[in-house]
Each structure stands twice: as C-alpha cells, then as structure tokens.
Amino acid sequence: MNKGIMSKGILIFAIVSFAVLLILPTVDSKEFRITFAPDANDQQRRDIDTRFSTGFVIEKKGDLVVIKGFGINDAVMNEVRAMPGVRDALIMPHWAERGLLAKKVNLGLDLQGGMSLVLKADYETMEKKLEKTLSDSERTEITQQALELLRNRVDKFGVAEPSIRPRGNDAIELQLPGVKDPNAVKKAIGTTGRVEYRLVDDEGTRRAGEWLKQNAQKMNIKNKDIAEDNRAQAELLADITKGTKLSDKLELVFYFERDAKSKKIFPSYPMALEKHVALAGDDMSKAWVGNDEYGGLTVHFTTTPDGAAKFAAVTSEKNKGRRLAIVIDDKVRSAPSIRETIPTGSAQITGDFTLEEVNTLARIIKEGALPVNLTIIEERSVGPSLGQDAIDAGFKATMLAFVVVSLFMFVYYKASGVIAVLGIALNFLLTFAMLSWLGFTLTLPGIAGLILTIGMTVDGNVLIYERMKEELRGGKSVRAAVVNGFDRAFWAIFDSNVTTLIAAFVLAQFGTGPVRGFAVSLSIGLLASMFVVLYITRYIFEVISTREFIKKLSI
C-alpha cells in the first residue's frame, strides 16, 4: 500500500472516530442527579424508584439519587423537577461535552413535547394611554424589547433551546420544548420579575391570622405548616378572605419567612394588603446589590421621576407608622414600617435574602416591566408521549428508507452496492456528528432533510457506478474504470449538490422554524454526502482496485 493511500486511510479513520465521539452526548447513556428536599417523605422517594423502575441503574446517597440510563432528556428532567419532594434535578454533562465541546442534539417541540404560545401585544390600550398612534417602526421596536425581556425570563427557568421570535410587529411566538407543566410556565412568564410596594392593613392582617388560628384543625394545618403548593395556598387565602369578610379594597397574600434549618422560604402567615400598587417595578430605574448598616444584604434602587413622586406620597406623613410590604412574585418578603418621608426616589430593599436572591431581585428591577401588555392568543401543547410517537415514526421512516434503498443497491450493484450502503451509514454518522457539534435542534422537518440526503448519496453512487460500468464495457481495467468513473461523474455530482445547496441556503436565510430546520439538516447532509461519495467511497474502490487478485469488479 503506497503512502498516499495510507495517509488517506488514517485521515478517514480519524474523522470517523472523531464523529463517533461527537455523537456520544446524544446517543450514550446519561447520568441524572436528583436531590430530595430535606422534608421529602418515604412515598415521594419511592415515586422516583417507580418512575425509573426498568432500564436504569439507581444509586442513592442520602438525599441524592443518581440515575444512569438511556432516554433521559429535558422533558424527563422537567417532569421530575415538578414531582413532590424533589428539590432539584440535573442531567450531568457527558465527558465528550466537556472534552470535545460536543453538544447533544436537542429535540424540537414536535419531537420532545412542550408548549407553543403566541402572545399578542395590546397596542390599542397603549395608544389610548399615550394618546397617539404608534408607527410600525415604533411597534416593531417595542415588540423587540418585550421579546428580549421574555427571553431573559424564559432562560431563568432552564427551558432547553427555547425558540422566541417575533410574528409581525405586534406578536411574539414562543416554542418551549421539554416543558412538562404549561400552566406553571405561563404563570412564570406572566408573573416572574414583578416587584410591587403595597401598604399593609394591620387590622385585616390581624383578623386573617385569628381566623387561620381558629380554623387550623379544620383546614388540616398542623404546626402552622402551610402547604407549599401554589394552588393550595390560593384556595386557603380564598377561604380566609371569605371567612373574615375582607374588604374589596384589600387582598390577602402570604408573608414568607426563611426556615432556619432548610434555608428555604415558606409561607408564614397571611397579610392583608391594599390592592392599589403604590410603587411598581417599572417605577424604578437603577438597582444594585449592597449592604445595610448591620452588614445584611440589600438591594439599593433609584426611581424614575414619576416613581419618586409616588414614593414620596406613599411614605408621606399620613402613612407614618404603617408598614409598606415589598411583594416579589406575589410573595411578601419584607414589610418595613414607614418612619419618614423619602422624597429623593432613592431607597433600599431589606429582608432575609440570600446573595442569589438579592442578585436576582436587582436584575428583575433593572429589567423592568414588559413595555406592553401581552395576551395569549394561541396555545398549543405537545405531550411527551406524542413527541415520542413522532420520534418513533421518524425513526421507522428513516430505517424503512435505508432498508429499501439498501436492498435495491445490493440487488442491482451487487458488492459495489455494499460499499454504497456503507457510504449511506457513514453519511448519517458524519451528518449527526456535525449536528451534535453545532448543538442543532432536530425537528420532524429536520428528519425529512436527513432522509432526503439518503437519496442524494445514492444518486451520487449511481452516477459513478454507471460511468464505471461504461468503462468496464469498453474493456478498461478495474483500476482504470474506477479512476475514470469517479473523474467523469465528479462534476455531475458536484453541480447537482451545489444547486441543491443554493436552494437550501435560500430556505435557511429566509425561512423560519421548521423550514429553516429542514434547510440546515439538508445542507449539512449534502456536504457530508459529497465528502463520503467523492472521498471515502473513492478511497475504498482505490484500495480494492490496487489488489492484484481483483480481476473483475462486482457491479
């Protein structure tokens, strides 16, 4: 074997080996770590064992459970995170992700399950408030601001590969793969990041506390422990409101305190607040983390000019001695008493916060509120089982295409057909490796693009094989037939693939969503196909044709 062929062989072996390593984060087993809350009961812990009862290896170390196996994806992680008693769940990065910068191929909404929302901006109300008509450019700019804010909010919830894009100049489309609980996400998008200052009604708070104390046994509340479930808390607050005949101007919200042992915050007691919001997040202009005179963590902020006037009014002499509740995401986290009027629009938020919480609070204040109200006008959920059905259907379609094409090549081109089928398999491997390296999100149209590359790969082989047949019929040797066959077919294969690539490039540039996914997978598949057909397949034939005992080519 000459040095040229040996060098090519080493290069091909290295590329194929590297490709195998790159797809490991996608196809290899995953390590999934689940951390239980300190107060998780035995039944909640057994629920995890039931969820991963077959096909997984489970190791337990105190409150930590390590699960290893296949089929662990973001949808599974989100499902486990929502299970009672679970404090956190995390899929550990594969060693190839750390060592080779490889990424797993993410599954799109149609394959993994999740939710899709279309939010429409309420510009009519905004224009009435501003008493002017917004131009198209102004609407586009405001929509972009809302889009960026939504992206920041979604990112905080760990949604893998969210797709957030404008639809026209007055709507935003969100696709959130892997979301298990759509209601929780909708609430999170709509409420997270809201900071309000509201006056406390001490008489209403006292009555609510007494009612809860008298009815604790009836409400199945033991040792003052209020349920952590948001729905149960809302139902309890509704019962207290009804039982105390609270004024329509007041609203009950739980005051949250931090548990000394677990360090988690829990609802402590109901607090009656005026429904009127004295100061909101969009009244604040700057925020930063600092310390108070006792060294405690605080968030310092300054208000807008309008916010300064509101702050001066709420801290005026008439409210002196009253408490001003700081409500973050419908939770009262602090309620200091008003001692003096603050006319400067500069103050600080104190409370029992951790460093992470004050950083989050400062970020929320800096982000501000949505520039325009958004209303959900379209909602679509894809269940994980339906997504799995789509994966199964796509896999079956791919395998069926592969088998049918392979049979044709075996029957029509005999041993050379085997090389063509090997080329198809390598094309899949290289394409998938490139998609993994790029962190591609695979959707059903993307699978269609991959299946189409099977045809393109076979088409290239057919062109070459027919040229080789012509050479053999003309009396050329096997070596000459191989060389001439590849040389004569090169430009035909190159031209057809390049023209398809141009079309795919246009689709990728101007298409959106599934169309772009199809174009990208097709483009990468075509590039891999050209490399396999014109380089690897040729290498195999060159090796065969240099064997002296090969007198006839099976084609």
Coordinates of C-alpha atoms in Angstrom, one line a residue:
M1 CA 0.0 0.0 0.0
N2 CA 1.5 3.3 -1.0
K3 CA 1.9 6.3 1.3
G4 CA -0.8 8.3 -0.3
I5 CA -3.5 5.6 0.3
M6 CA -2.2 5.0 3.8
S7 CA -2.4 8.7 4.6
K8 CA -6.0 8.9 3.3
G9 CA -6.9 5.8 5.3
I10 CA -5.5 7.4 8.5
L11 CA -7.4 10.7 7.8
I12 CA -10.7 8.9 7.2
F13 CA -10.2 6.7 10.3
A14 CA -9.5 9.8 12.4
I15 CA -12.6 11.7 11.0
V16 CA -14.9 8.7 11.5
S17 CA -13.5 8.1 15.1
F18 CA -14.0 11.8 15.9
A19 CA -17.5 11.7 14.6
V20 CA -18.3 8.7 16.8
L21 CA -17.1 10.6 19.8
L22 CA -19.1 13.7 18.9
I23 CA -22.4 11.9 18.9
L24 CA -21.8 10.2 22.3
P25 CA -23.6 13.1 24.2
T26 CA -26.7 12.3 22.1
V27 CA -26.7 8.5 21.9
D28 CA -24.9 7.4 25.0
S29 CA -26.5 6.9 28.4
K30 CA -27.0 9.9 30.7
E31 CA -26.3 10.5 34.4
F32 CA -29.2 12.1 36.1
R33 CA -28.9 13.5 39.6
I34 CA -32.0 14.1 41.7
T35 CA -31.8 15.9 45.1
F36 CA -34.6 15.4 47.5
A37 CA -35.9 18.2 49.8
P38 CA -35.0 17.6 53.5
D39 CA -38.6 17.1 54.3
A40 CA -39.4 14.6 51.5
N41 CA -41.3 11.6 52.8
D42 CA -40.8 7.9 52.0
Q43 CA -43.6 7.8 49.5
Q44 CA -42.2 10.7 47.5
R45 CA -38.8 8.9 47.4
R46 CA -40.4 5.7 46.3
D47 CA -42.2 7.6 43.5
I48 CA -38.7 8.2 41.9
D49 CA -38.0 4.5 42.1
T50 CA -41.3 3.8 40.4
R51 CA -40.6 6.4 37.7
F52 CA -37.3 4.7 36.8
S53 CA -38.2 1.2 37.6
T54 CA -36.8 -0.5 34.4
G55 CA -33.8 0.0 32.3
F56 CA -32.0 2.4 34.7
V57 CA -29.2 2.0 37.3
I58 CA -30.1 3.8 40.6
E59 CA -27.6 4.8 43.2
K60 CA -28.7 6.5 46.5
K61 CA -26.5 8.7 48.7
G62 CA -28.7 10.3 51.4
D63 CA -30.9 13.0 49.7
L64 CA -29.0 12.5 46.4
V65 CA -30.2 9.9 43.9
V66 CA -28.0 9.2 40.8
I67 CA -29.8 7.5 37.9
K68 CA -27.9 6.2 34.8
G69 CA -29.5 5.1 31.6
F70 CA -30.9 6.0 28.2
G71 CA -33.9 8.1 27.3
I72 CA -33.2 10.9 29.9
N73 CA -33.9 14.2 28.3
D74 CA -35.0 17.7 29.2
A75 CA -38.7 16.7 29.3
V76 CA -37.9 13.9 31.8
M77 CA -35.8 16.4 33.9
N78 CA -38.7 18.9 34.0
E79 CA -41.1 16.2 34.9
V80 CA -39.0 15.1 37.8
R81 CA -38.4 18.6 39.0
A82 CA -42.2 19.0 39.3
M83 CA -42.6 15.9 41.4
P84 CA -43.4 16.5 45.1
G85 CA -40.4 16.2 47.4
V86 CA -37.8 16.9 44.7
R87 CA -35.7 19.9 45.4
D88 CA -33.6 19.8 42.2
A89 CA -32.8 17.6 39.2
L90 CA -29.9 17.9 36.8
I91 CA -28.6 16.0 33.8
M92 CA -24.9 15.8 34.1
P93 CA -22.8 16.8 31.1
H94 CA -21.3 13.9 29.1
W95 CA -17.5 13.7 29.2
A96 CA -17.4 14.4 25.4
E97 CA -19.3 17.6 26.0
R98 CA -16.5 18.8 28.4
G99 CA -13.6 17.3 26.5
L100 CA -14.6 17.8 22.8
L101 CA -17.0 20.7 23.1
A102 CA -19.6 18.3 21.6
K103 CA -23.2 19.0 22.3
K104 CA -26.2 16.7 22.3
V105 CA -28.7 17.1 19.5
N106 CA -31.7 18.8 21.1
L107 CA -35.2 17.7 20.2
G108 CA -37.7 20.2 18.9
L109 CA -41.2 20.8 20.2
D110 CA -42.7 18.3 17.9
L111 CA -40.3 15.5 19.0
Q112 CA -39.8 16.2 22.7
G113 CA -43.1 17.6 23.6
G114 CA -43.6 21.0 25.2
M115 CA -45.7 24.1 24.6
S116 CA -46.1 26.8 22.0
L117 CA -47.5 30.2 22.8
V118 CA -48.3 33.2 20.6
L119 CA -48.5 36.4 22.6
K120 CA -50.2 39.5 21.0
A121 CA -49.2 43.0 22.1
D122 CA -52.1 45.2 23.3
Y123 CA -51.2 48.3 21.3
E124 CA -54.8 49.6 21.4
T125 CA -54.7 50.2 25.1
M126 CA -51.2 51.5 24.9
E127 CA -52.1 54.0 22.2
K128 CA -55.1 55.2 24.2
K129 CA -52.9 55.7 27.2
L130 CA -50.3 57.6 25.1
E131 CA -53.0 59.4 23.2
K132 CA -51.2 58.8 19.9
T133 CA -50.9 56.3 17.2
L134 CA -47.8 54.2 17.1
S135 CA -45.9 53.8 13.9
D136 CA -44.9 50.4 12.5
S137 CA -41.3 51.1 13.4
E138 CA -42.3 52.0 17.0
R139 CA -44.4 48.9 17.3
T140 CA -41.5 46.7 16.0
E141 CA -39.1 48.3 18.5
I142 CA -41.4 47.8 21.4
T143 CA -42.1 44.2 20.3
Q144 CA -38.3 43.5 20.2
Q145 CA -37.9 44.9 23.7
A146 CA -40.7 42.6 25.0
L147 CA -39.1 39.7 23.2
E148 CA -35.7 40.2 24.8
L149 CA -37.4 40.5 28.2
L150 CA -39.3 37.3 27.7
R151 CA -36.1 35.6 26.6
N152 CA -34.4 36.6 29.8
R153 CA -37.4 35.3 31.8
V154 CA -37.6 32.0 30.0
D155 CA -33.8 31.4 30.4
K156 CA -34.2 31.6 34.1
F157 CA -36.4 28.5 34.1
G158 CA -33.9 26.3 32.4
V159 CA -36.0 25.6 29.3
A160 CA -33.7 23.9 26.8
E161 CA -33.4 25.6 23.4
P162 CA -36.4 27.9 23.6
S163 CA -37.4 29.5 20.3
I164 CA -38.7 33.0 20.8
R165 CA -39.2 35.1 17.7
P166 CA -41.5 38.0 16.6
R167 CA -44.5 37.3 14.5
G168 CA -45.1 40.5 12.6
N169 CA -44.7 43.7 14.6
D170 CA -47.3 43.0 17.2
A171 CA -47.0 39.4 18.3
I172 CA -44.3 37.0 19.7
E173 CA -44.2 33.3 19.3
L174 CA -42.6 31.1 21.9
Q175 CA -41.8 27.4 21.5
L176 CA -40.6 25.8 24.7
P177 CA -39.5 22.2 24.2
G178 CA -39.4 19.9 27.2
V179 CA -42.0 21.9 29.3
K180 CA -44.0 19.4 31.4
D181 CA -46.3 21.9 33.1
P182 CA -47.6 24.5 30.7
N183 CA -49.7 26.3 33.3
A184 CA -46.6 26.7 35.5
V185 CA -44.7 28.2 32.6
K186 CA -47.5 30.6 31.6
K187 CA -47.7 31.8 35.2
A188 CA -44.0 32.1 35.4
I189 CA -43.8 34.2 32.2
G190 CA -46.6 36.4 33.3
T191 CA -45.6 36.9 36.9
T192 CA -41.9 36.5 37.3
G193 CA -39.9 39.6 37.8
R194 CA -42.8 41.6 39.3
V195 CA -41.9 43.8 42.2
E196 CA -44.5 45.9 44.0
Y197 CA -44.8 48.2 47.0
R198 CA -48.2 48.0 48.7
L199 CA -49.5 49.3 52.1
V200 CA -50.3 46.8 54.8
D201 CA -53.7 46.8 56.5
D202 CA -52.8 45.7 60.1
E203 CA -56.4 45.2 61.1
G204 CA -57.1 42.9 58.2
T205 CA -53.9 41.0 58.8
R206 CA -54.9 40.5 62.5
R207 CA -58.3 39.2 61.6
A208 CA -56.9 36.8 59.0
G209 CA -54.3 35.5 61.5
E210 CA -57.0 34.8 64.1
W211 CA -59.3 33.1 61.6
L212 CA -56.5 30.9 60.4
K213 CA -55.6 30.0 64.1
Q214 CA -59.2 29.1 64.9
N215 CA -59.7 27.0 61.8
A216 CA -56.3 25.4 61.5
Q217 CA -57.5 22.0 62.5
K218 CA -60.5 22.2 60.2
M219 CA -58.2 23.3 57.3
N220 CA -55.9 20.4 58.1
I221 CA -53.0 22.7 59.0
K222 CA -50.6 21.2 61.6
N223 CA -47.8 23.1 63.4
K224 CA -48.6 26.2 61.4
D225 CA -47.3 24.4 58.3
I226 CA -49.0 25.8 55.2
A227 CA -48.9 23.8 52.0
E228 CA -46.1 24.7 49.6
D229 CA -48.4 24.1 46.6
N230 CA -49.4 27.4 45.0
R231 CA -52.9 26.2 44.2
A232 CA -53.5 25.0 47.8
Q233 CA -52.2 28.4 49.1
A234 CA -54.5 30.3 46.8
E235 CA -57.5 28.2 47.9
L236 CA -56.6 28.8 51.6
L237 CA -56.3 32.5 51.0
A238 CA -59.7 32.5 49.3
D239 CA -61.2 30.7 52.3
I240 CA -59.7 33.2 54.8
T241 CA -60.9 36.1 52.7
K242 CA -64.4 34.7 52.7
G243 CA -64.3 33.8 56.4
T244 CA -63.1 37.2 57.5
K245 CA -65.3 39.1 55.1
L246 CA -62.3 41.1 53.9
S247 CA -62.9 44.5 52.3
D248 CA -62.9 44.5 48.5
K249 CA -60.1 47.1 48.7
L250 CA -57.8 44.5 50.3
E251 CA -56.1 41.4 49.2
L252 CA -54.6 38.6 51.2
V253 CA -51.0 37.5 50.3
F254 CA -48.8 35.2 52.4
Y255 CA -45.7 36.6 54.2
F256 CA -42.8 34.3 53.5
E257 CA -40.1 33.6 56.1
R258 CA -36.9 31.6 55.8
D259 CA -36.6 28.3 57.7
A260 CA -33.5 28.3 59.9
K261 CA -32.7 24.7 59.1
S262 CA -33.6 24.1 55.5
K263 CA -32.9 27.8 54.5
K264 CA -35.9 27.6 52.2
I265 CA -38.7 30.2 52.4
F266 CA -42.1 29.1 53.5
P267 CA -45.5 30.9 53.8
S268 CA -45.7 32.1 57.4
Y269 CA -48.9 34.0 57.8
P270 CA -51.5 35.8 55.7
M271 CA -51.0 39.6 55.3
A272 CA -53.8 42.0 54.2
L273 CA -52.5 44.4 51.5
E274 CA -54.2 47.3 49.8
K275 CA -54.9 46.3 46.2
H276 CA -53.6 49.7 45.0
V277 CA -50.0 49.3 44.0
A278 CA -48.1 52.2 45.5
L279 CA -44.9 51.6 43.5
A280 CA -44.2 49.1 40.8
G281 CA -41.1 47.7 39.1
D282 CA -41.4 50.0 36.1
D283 CA -41.2 53.0 38.5
M284 CA -37.6 52.0 39.3
S285 CA -34.7 53.0 37.1
K286 CA -31.5 51.5 38.6
A287 CA -30.8 48.8 41.1
W288 CA -27.6 47.3 42.7
V289 CA -26.7 45.0 45.5
G290 CA -25.3 46.4 48.7
N291 CA -25.3 46.1 52.5
D292 CA -27.2 47.8 55.3
E293 CA -25.6 49.2 58.4
Y294 CA -25.7 45.7 60.0
G295 CA -23.9 44.1 57.1
G296 CA -27.1 42.4 55.8
L297 CA -27.6 42.1 52.0
T298 CA -29.8 44.7 50.5
V299 CA -30.9 46.0 47.1
H300 CA -30.4 49.7 46.5
F301 CA -32.5 51.4 43.9
T302 CA -33.4 54.7 42.4
T303 CA -36.8 55.5 40.9
T304 CA -37.9 57.4 37.8
P305 CA -39.1 61.0 38.3
D306 CA -42.7 59.7 38.4
G307 CA -41.7 56.9 40.7
A308 CA -40.0 59.4 43.1
A309 CA -43.3 61.3 43.4
K310 CA -45.2 58.1 44.1
F311 CA -42.6 57.0 46.7
A312 CA -42.8 60.4 48.4
A313 CA -46.6 60.2 48.5
V314 CA -46.7 56.7 50.0
T315 CA -44.1 57.5 52.6
S316 CA -45.7 60.8 53.5
E317 CA -46.7 61.8 57.0
K318 CA -50.2 60.4 56.7
N319 CA -48.8 56.8 56.3
K320 CA -46.1 57.3 59.0
G321 CA -46.1 54.2 61.2
R322 CA -47.8 51.9 58.7
R323 CA -45.9 49.0 57.1
L324 CA -45.0 49.0 53.4
A325 CA -44.9 45.5 52.0
I326 CA -42.4 44.6 49.3
V327 CA -44.1 42.0 47.2
I328 CA -42.0 39.9 44.9
D329 CA -43.8 37.5 42.6
D330 CA -46.9 37.6 44.8
K331 CA -44.9 36.8 47.9
V332 CA -44.4 39.4 50.7
R333 CA -40.7 39.2 51.5
S334 CA -40.4 42.3 53.7
A335 CA -42.7 44.8 55.3
P336 CA -40.7 47.6 57.0
S337 CA -42.5 50.4 58.8
I338 CA -42.6 53.9 57.3
R339 CA -40.6 56.2 59.6
E340 CA -40.1 59.3 57.4
T341 CA -40.9 60.7 54.0
I342 CA -38.5 59.7 51.3
P343 CA -38.6 62.4 48.6
T344 CA -35.3 61.6 46.8
G345 CA -36.5 58.5 45.0
S346 CA -33.6 56.6 46.4
A347 CA -34.1 53.8 48.9
Q348 CA -33.2 50.2 49.6
I349 CA -34.9 46.9 50.0
T350 CA -34.0 44.9 53.1
G351 CA -35.1 41.5 54.2
D352 CA -33.9 38.0 54.9
F353 CA -32.3 37.5 51.4
T354 CA -29.5 35.2 50.2
L355 CA -26.9 36.5 47.9
E356 CA -28.5 34.8 45.0
E357 CA -31.9 36.3 45.8
V358 CA -30.6 39.9 46.1
N359 CA -28.8 39.4 42.7
T360 CA -32.0 38.1 41.2
L361 CA -34.0 40.9 42.7
A362 CA -31.6 43.6 41.4
R363 CA -31.7 42.0 38.0
I364 CA -35.5 42.0 38.0
I365 CA -35.7 45.7 38.9
K366 CA -33.1 46.6 36.2
E367 CA -35.1 44.6 33.6
G368 CA -38.2 46.4 34.5
A369 CA -41.7 45.5 33.4
L370 CA -42.9 44.5 30.0
P371 CA -43.1 47.6 27.7
V372 CA -46.6 46.5 26.5
N373 CA -49.2 44.1 27.9
L374 CA -49.1 40.7 26.1
T375 CA -52.1 38.5 25.7
I376 CA -52.0 34.8 24.8
I377 CA -54.0 34.4 21.6
E378 CA -52.8 30.9 20.6
E379 CA -51.6 28.0 22.8
R380 CA -50.6 24.5 21.7
S381 CA -49.2 21.8 23.9
V382 CA -47.4 18.6 22.6
G383 CA -47.3 15.9 25.2
P384 CA -44.1 13.9 25.8
S385 CA -45.8 10.7 24.6
L386 CA -46.9 12.4 21.4
G387 CA -43.4 13.6 20.9
Q388 CA -42.1 10.1 21.4
D389 CA -44.6 8.8 18.9
A390 CA -43.2 11.3 16.4
I391 CA -39.6 10.2 17.1
D392 CA -40.6 6.5 16.6
A393 CA -42.4 7.4 13.4
G394 CA -39.4 9.4 12.1
F395 CA -37.0 6.5 13.1
K396 CA -39.2 4.0 11.3
A397 CA -39.4 6.1 8.2
T398 CA -35.6 6.6 8.2
M399 CA -34.9 2.9 8.7
L400 CA -37.5 1.9 6.0
A401 CA -35.9 4.3 3.5
F402 CA -32.5 2.9 4.4
V403 CA -33.6 -0.7 4.1
V404 CA -35.4 -0.2 0.7
V405 CA -32.5 1.7 -0.8
S406 CA -30.0 -0.8 0.5
L407 CA -31.9 -3.8 -1.0
F408 CA -32.0 -2.0 -4.4
M409 CA -28.3 -1.3 -4.3
F410 CA -27.5 -4.9 -3.2
V411 CA -29.6 -6.4 -6.0
Y412 CA -28.6 -4.0 -8.8
Y413 CA -25.0 -3.3 -8.0
K414 CA -24.0 -6.4 -6.0
A415 CA -20.8 -6.0 -4.0
S416 CA -20.4 -2.4 -5.1
G417 CA -23.9 -1.8 -3.6
V418 CA -22.5 -2.8 -0.2
I419 CA -20.0 0.0 -0.5
A420 CA -22.8 2.4 -1.4
V421 CA -24.8 1.3 1.7
L422 CA -21.7 1.7 3.9
G423 CA -21.4 5.2 2.4
I424 CA -25.1 6.0 3.5
A425 CA -24.3 4.8 7.0
L426 CA -21.2 7.0 7.2
N427 CA -23.1 9.9 5.8
F428 CA -25.6 9.6 8.7
L429 CA -22.8 9.3 11.1
L430 CA -21.0 12.4 9.8
T431 CA -24.2 14.4 9.5
F432 CA -25.3 13.6 13.0
A433 CA -21.8 14.4 14.4
M434 CA -21.9 17.9 12.7
L435 CA -25.4 18.5 14.1
S436 CA -24.1 17.5 17.5
W437 CA -21.1 19.8 17.3
L438 CA -23.4 22.7 16.3
G439 CA -25.9 21.9 19.0
F440 CA -28.7 21.6 16.4
T441 CA -32.3 21.3 17.4
L442 CA -33.8 18.4 15.5
T443 CA -37.4 18.5 14.4
L444 CA -39.6 16.4 12.1
P445 CA -38.8 18.5 9.0
G446 CA -35.1 18.1 10.0
I447 CA -35.6 14.3 9.9
A448 CA -37.1 14.8 6.5
G449 CA -34.0 16.6 5.4
L450 CA -31.8 13.8 6.6
I451 CA -33.9 11.2 4.8
L452 CA -33.6 13.2 1.6
T453 CA -29.8 13.0 1.9
I454 CA -30.1 9.2 1.6
G455 CA -31.4 9.8 -1.9
M456 CA -28.7 12.3 -2.7
T457 CA -26.0 9.9 -1.5
V458 CA -27.4 7.0 -3.5
D459 CA -27.8 9.3 -6.5
G460 CA -24.1 10.1 -6.5
N461 CA -23.2 6.4 -6.2
V462 CA -25.5 5.5 -9.1
L463 CA -23.8 8.2 -11.3
I464 CA -20.3 6.9 -10.5
Y465 CA -21.3 3.2 -10.9
E466 CA -22.9 3.8 -14.3
R467 CA -19.7 5.5 -15.5
M468 CA -17.6 2.6 -14.2
K469 CA -19.9 0.2 -16.0
E470 CA -19.4 2.0 -19.2
E471 CA -15.6 1.9 -18.7
L472 CA -15.7 -1.8 -18.0
R473 CA -17.8 -2.5 -21.0
G474 CA -15.3 -0.5 -23.1
G475 CA -12.6 -3.0 -22.0
K476 CA -10.8 -0.9 -19.4
S477 CA -9.2 -2.5 -16.4
V478 CA -10.7 -2.3 -12.9
R479 CA -8.2 0.3 -11.9
A480 CA -8.9 2.5 -14.9
A481 CA -12.6 2.0 -14.6
V482 CA -12.6 3.2 -11.0
V483 CA -10.4 6.3 -11.8
N484 CA -12.4 7.3 -14.9
G485 CA -15.7 6.5 -13.3
F486 CA -15.1 8.9 -10.4
D487 CA -13.5 11.6 -12.6
R488 CA -16.3 11.6 -15.2
A489 CA -19.0 11.6 -12.5
F490 CA -17.4 14.3 -10.3
W491 CA -18.8 17.4 -12.0
A492 CA -22.3 16.0 -12.4
I493 CA -22.4 15.1 -8.7
F494 CA -20.8 18.5 -7.7
D495 CA -23.2 20.5 -9.8
S496 CA -26.3 18.8 -8.6
N497 CA -25.3 19.1 -5.0
V498 CA -24.2 22.7 -5.3
T499 CA -27.5 23.7 -6.9
T500 CA -29.4 22.0 -4.1
L501 CA -27.2 23.6 -1.5
I502 CA -28.0 27.0 -3.0
A503 CA -31.7 26.3 -2.7
A504 CA -31.2 25.1 0.9
F505 CA -29.2 28.2 1.7
V506 CA -32.1 30.4 0.5
L507 CA -34.5 28.4 2.6
A508 CA -32.3 28.8 5.7
Q509 CA -31.9 32.5 5.2
F510 CA -35.5 33.5 4.5
G511 CA -37.4 30.5 6.1
T512 CA -38.4 30.3 9.7
G513 CA -38.9 27.5 12.2
P514 CA -39.4 24.1 10.6
V515 CA -38.4 25.3 7.1
R516 CA -35.1 26.5 8.4
G517 CA -34.6 23.2 10.3
F518 CA -35.2 21.3 7.1
A519 CA -32.8 23.5 5.2
V520 CA -30.0 23.2 7.7
S521 CA -30.2 19.5 8.1
L522 CA -30.4 19.1 4.3
S523 CA -27.3 21.4 3.8
I524 CA -25.2 19.5 6.3
G525 CA -26.4 16.2 5.0
L526 CA -25.4 17.2 1.4
L527 CA -21.9 18.3 2.5
A528 CA -21.4 15.1 4.3
S529 CA -22.8 13.2 1.3
M530 CA -20.3 14.8 -1.1
F531 CA -17.4 14.0 1.2
V532 CA -18.5 10.4 1.6
V533 CA -19.2 9.7 -2.1
L534 CA -16.3 11.6 -3.6
Y535 CA -13.6 10.9 -1.0
I536 CA -14.4 7.9 1.3
T537 CA -16.1 5.7 -1.4
R538 CA -13.4 6.5 -3.9
Y539 CA -10.8 5.6 -1.3
I540 CA -12.5 2.2 -0.8
F541 CA -12.6 1.5 -4.5
E542 CA -8.9 2.6 -4.9
V543 CA -7.9 0.2 -2.2
I544 CA -9.8 -2.6 -3.9
S545 CA -8.6 -1.8 -7.4
T546 CA -4.9 -1.9 -6.3
R547 CA -5.2 -5.5 -5.2
E548 CA -3.6 -7.6 -7.9
F549 CA -6.0 -10.5 -7.3
I550 CA -9.0 -8.3 -8.1
K551 CA -9.6 -9.0 -11.8
K552 CA -13.3 -8.2 -12.0
L553 CA -15.4 -5.6 -10.3
S554 CA -18.7 -6.8 -8.8
I555 CA -21.0 -4.0 -10.0

